[in-house]
Short mmCIF file of N, CA and C in Angstrom, two decimals:
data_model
loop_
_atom_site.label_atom_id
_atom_site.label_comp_id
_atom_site.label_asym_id
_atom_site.label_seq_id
_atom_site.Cartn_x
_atom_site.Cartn_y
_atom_site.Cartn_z
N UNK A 1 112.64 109.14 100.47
CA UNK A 1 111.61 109.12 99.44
C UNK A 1 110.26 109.42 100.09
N UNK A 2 109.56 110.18 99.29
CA UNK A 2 108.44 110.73 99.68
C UNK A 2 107.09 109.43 99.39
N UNK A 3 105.89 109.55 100.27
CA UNK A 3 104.88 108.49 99.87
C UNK A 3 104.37 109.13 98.41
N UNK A 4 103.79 107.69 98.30
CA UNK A 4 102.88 108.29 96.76
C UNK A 4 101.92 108.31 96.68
N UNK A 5 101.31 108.83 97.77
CA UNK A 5 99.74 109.94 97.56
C UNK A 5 100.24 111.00 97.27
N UNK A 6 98.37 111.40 96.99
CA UNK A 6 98.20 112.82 96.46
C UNK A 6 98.50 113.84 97.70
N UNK A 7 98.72 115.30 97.35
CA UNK A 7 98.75 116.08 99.30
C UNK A 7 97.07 116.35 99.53
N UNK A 8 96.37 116.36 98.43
CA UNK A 8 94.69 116.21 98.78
C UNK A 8 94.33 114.74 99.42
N UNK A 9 95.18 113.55 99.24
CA UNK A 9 94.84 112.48 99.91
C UNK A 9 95.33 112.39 101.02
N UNK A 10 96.32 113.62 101.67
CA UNK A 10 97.41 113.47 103.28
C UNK A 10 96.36 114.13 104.02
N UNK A 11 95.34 114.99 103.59
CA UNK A 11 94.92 116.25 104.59
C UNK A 11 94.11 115.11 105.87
N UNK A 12 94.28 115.53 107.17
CA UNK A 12 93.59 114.58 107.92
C UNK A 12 94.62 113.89 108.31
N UNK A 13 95.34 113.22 107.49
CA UNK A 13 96.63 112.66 107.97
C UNK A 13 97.54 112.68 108.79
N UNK A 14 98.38 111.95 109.74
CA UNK A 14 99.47 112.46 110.12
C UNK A 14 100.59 111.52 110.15
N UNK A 15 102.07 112.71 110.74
CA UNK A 15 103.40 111.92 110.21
C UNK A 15 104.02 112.33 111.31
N UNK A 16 105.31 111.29 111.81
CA UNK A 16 106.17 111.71 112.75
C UNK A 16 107.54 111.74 112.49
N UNK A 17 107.73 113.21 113.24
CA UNK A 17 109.08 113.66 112.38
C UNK A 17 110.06 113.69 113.86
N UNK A 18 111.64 114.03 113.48
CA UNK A 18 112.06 114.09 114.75
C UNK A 18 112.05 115.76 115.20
N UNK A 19 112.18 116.54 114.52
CA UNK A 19 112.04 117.97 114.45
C UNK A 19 111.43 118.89 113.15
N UNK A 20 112.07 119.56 113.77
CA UNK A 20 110.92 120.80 112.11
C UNK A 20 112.19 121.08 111.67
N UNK A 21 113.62 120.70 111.45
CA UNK A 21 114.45 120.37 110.23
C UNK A 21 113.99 119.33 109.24
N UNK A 22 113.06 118.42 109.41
CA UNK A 22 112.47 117.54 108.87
C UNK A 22 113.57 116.63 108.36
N UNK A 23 114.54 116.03 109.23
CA UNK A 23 115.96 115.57 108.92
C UNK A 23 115.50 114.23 108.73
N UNK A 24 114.63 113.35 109.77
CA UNK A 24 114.48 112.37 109.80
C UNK A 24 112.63 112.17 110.05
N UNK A 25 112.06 111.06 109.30
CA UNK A 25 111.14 110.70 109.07
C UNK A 25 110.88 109.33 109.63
N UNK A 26 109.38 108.80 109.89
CA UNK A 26 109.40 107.33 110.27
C UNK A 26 108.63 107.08 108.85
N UNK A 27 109.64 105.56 107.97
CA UNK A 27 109.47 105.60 107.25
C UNK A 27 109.18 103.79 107.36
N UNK A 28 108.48 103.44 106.01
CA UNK A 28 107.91 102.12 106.10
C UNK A 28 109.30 101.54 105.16
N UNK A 29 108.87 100.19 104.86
CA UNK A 29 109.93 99.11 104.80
C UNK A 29 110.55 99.45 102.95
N UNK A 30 110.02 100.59 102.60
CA UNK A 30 110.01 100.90 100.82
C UNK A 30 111.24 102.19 100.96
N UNK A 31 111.27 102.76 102.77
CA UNK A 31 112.06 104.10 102.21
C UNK A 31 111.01 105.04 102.66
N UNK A 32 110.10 104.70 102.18
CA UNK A 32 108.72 105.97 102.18
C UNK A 32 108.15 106.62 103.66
N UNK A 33 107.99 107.57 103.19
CA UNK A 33 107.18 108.11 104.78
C UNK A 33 106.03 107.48 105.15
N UNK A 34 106.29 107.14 106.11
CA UNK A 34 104.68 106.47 106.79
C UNK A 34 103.87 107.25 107.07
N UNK A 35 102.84 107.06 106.54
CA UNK A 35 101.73 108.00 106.57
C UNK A 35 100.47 107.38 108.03
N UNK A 36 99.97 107.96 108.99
CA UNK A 36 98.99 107.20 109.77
C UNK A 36 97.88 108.50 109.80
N UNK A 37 96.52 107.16 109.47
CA UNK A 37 95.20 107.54 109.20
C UNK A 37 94.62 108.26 110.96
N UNK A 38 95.37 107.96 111.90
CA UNK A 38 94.76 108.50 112.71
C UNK A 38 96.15 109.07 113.95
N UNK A 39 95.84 109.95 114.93
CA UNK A 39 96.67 110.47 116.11
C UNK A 39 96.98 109.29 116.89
N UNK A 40 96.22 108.92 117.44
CA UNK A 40 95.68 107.13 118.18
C UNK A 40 97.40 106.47 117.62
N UNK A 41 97.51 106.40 115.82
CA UNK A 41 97.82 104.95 115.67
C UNK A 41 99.64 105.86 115.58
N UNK A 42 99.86 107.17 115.46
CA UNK A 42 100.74 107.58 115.42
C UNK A 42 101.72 107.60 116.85
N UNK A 43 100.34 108.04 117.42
CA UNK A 43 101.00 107.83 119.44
C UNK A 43 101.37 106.59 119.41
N UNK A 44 100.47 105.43 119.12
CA UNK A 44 101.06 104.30 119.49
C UNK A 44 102.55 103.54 119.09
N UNK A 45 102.58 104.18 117.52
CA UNK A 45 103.81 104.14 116.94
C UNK A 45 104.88 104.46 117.58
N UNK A 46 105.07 105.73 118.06
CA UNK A 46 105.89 106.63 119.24
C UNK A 46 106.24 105.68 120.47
N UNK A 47 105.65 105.55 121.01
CA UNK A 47 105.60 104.99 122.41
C UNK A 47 105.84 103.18 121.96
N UNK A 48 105.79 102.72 121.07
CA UNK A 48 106.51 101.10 120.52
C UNK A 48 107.72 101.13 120.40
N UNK A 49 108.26 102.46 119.98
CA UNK A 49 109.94 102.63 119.74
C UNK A 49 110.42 103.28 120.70
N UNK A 50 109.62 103.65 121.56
CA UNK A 50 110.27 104.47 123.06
C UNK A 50 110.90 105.53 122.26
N UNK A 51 110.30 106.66 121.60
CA UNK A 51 111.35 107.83 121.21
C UNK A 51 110.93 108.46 122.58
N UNK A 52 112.22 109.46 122.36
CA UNK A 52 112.31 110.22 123.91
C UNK A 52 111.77 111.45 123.51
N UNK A 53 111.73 112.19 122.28
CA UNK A 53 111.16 113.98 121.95
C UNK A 53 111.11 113.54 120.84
N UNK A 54 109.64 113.67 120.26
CA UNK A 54 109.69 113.53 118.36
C UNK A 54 107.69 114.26 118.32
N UNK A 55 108.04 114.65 117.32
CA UNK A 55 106.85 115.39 116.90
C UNK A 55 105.98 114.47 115.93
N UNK A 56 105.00 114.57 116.45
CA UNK A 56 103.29 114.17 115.61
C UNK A 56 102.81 115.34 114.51
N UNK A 57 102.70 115.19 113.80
CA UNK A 57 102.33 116.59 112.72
C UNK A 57 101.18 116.39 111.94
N UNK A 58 100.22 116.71 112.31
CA UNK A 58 98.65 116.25 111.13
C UNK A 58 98.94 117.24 110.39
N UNK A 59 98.39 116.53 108.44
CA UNK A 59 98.17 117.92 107.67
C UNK A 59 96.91 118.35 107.77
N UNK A 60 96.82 119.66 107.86
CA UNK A 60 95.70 120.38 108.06
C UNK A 60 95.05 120.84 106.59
N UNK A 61 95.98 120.73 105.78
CA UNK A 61 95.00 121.85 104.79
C UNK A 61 96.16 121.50 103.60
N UNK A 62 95.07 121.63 102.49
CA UNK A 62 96.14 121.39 101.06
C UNK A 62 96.19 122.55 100.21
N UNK A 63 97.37 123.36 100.47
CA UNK A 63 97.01 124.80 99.57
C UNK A 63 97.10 124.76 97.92
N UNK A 64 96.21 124.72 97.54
CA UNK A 64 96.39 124.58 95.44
C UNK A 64 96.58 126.02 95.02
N UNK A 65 97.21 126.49 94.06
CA UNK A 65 97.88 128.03 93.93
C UNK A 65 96.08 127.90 92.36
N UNK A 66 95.35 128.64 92.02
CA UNK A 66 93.87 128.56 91.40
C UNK A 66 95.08 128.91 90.22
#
């Protein structure tokens, strides 16, 4: 299950995935993707669970089709 923000409220954001199959997510205690307000609190996340290769991914940009 996806979080329930807006993708205009993710930009800035970031999420840690295990690859760019996007198979597996770190997700909070609801199911949901954990969303972290900063790089800082995402590294720290990483390195609490000792993953061995997992990707940090900030969103950069929210594309709206006008």
């Amino acid at each position: 299950e996806i979080c329930n923000m807006e993708n205009s409220e993710l930009v800035g954001k970031f999420i840690i995935v295990k690859d760019l199959q996007f198979s597996d997510f770190m997700k909070d205690n609801e199911g949901k993707i954990k969303i972290y307000d900063s790089f800082e609190d995402a590294n720290i996340t990483c390195g609490m669970y000792e993953f061995d290769d997992i990707l940090i991914l900030e969103v950069k940009h929210n594309y709206k089709e006008k």
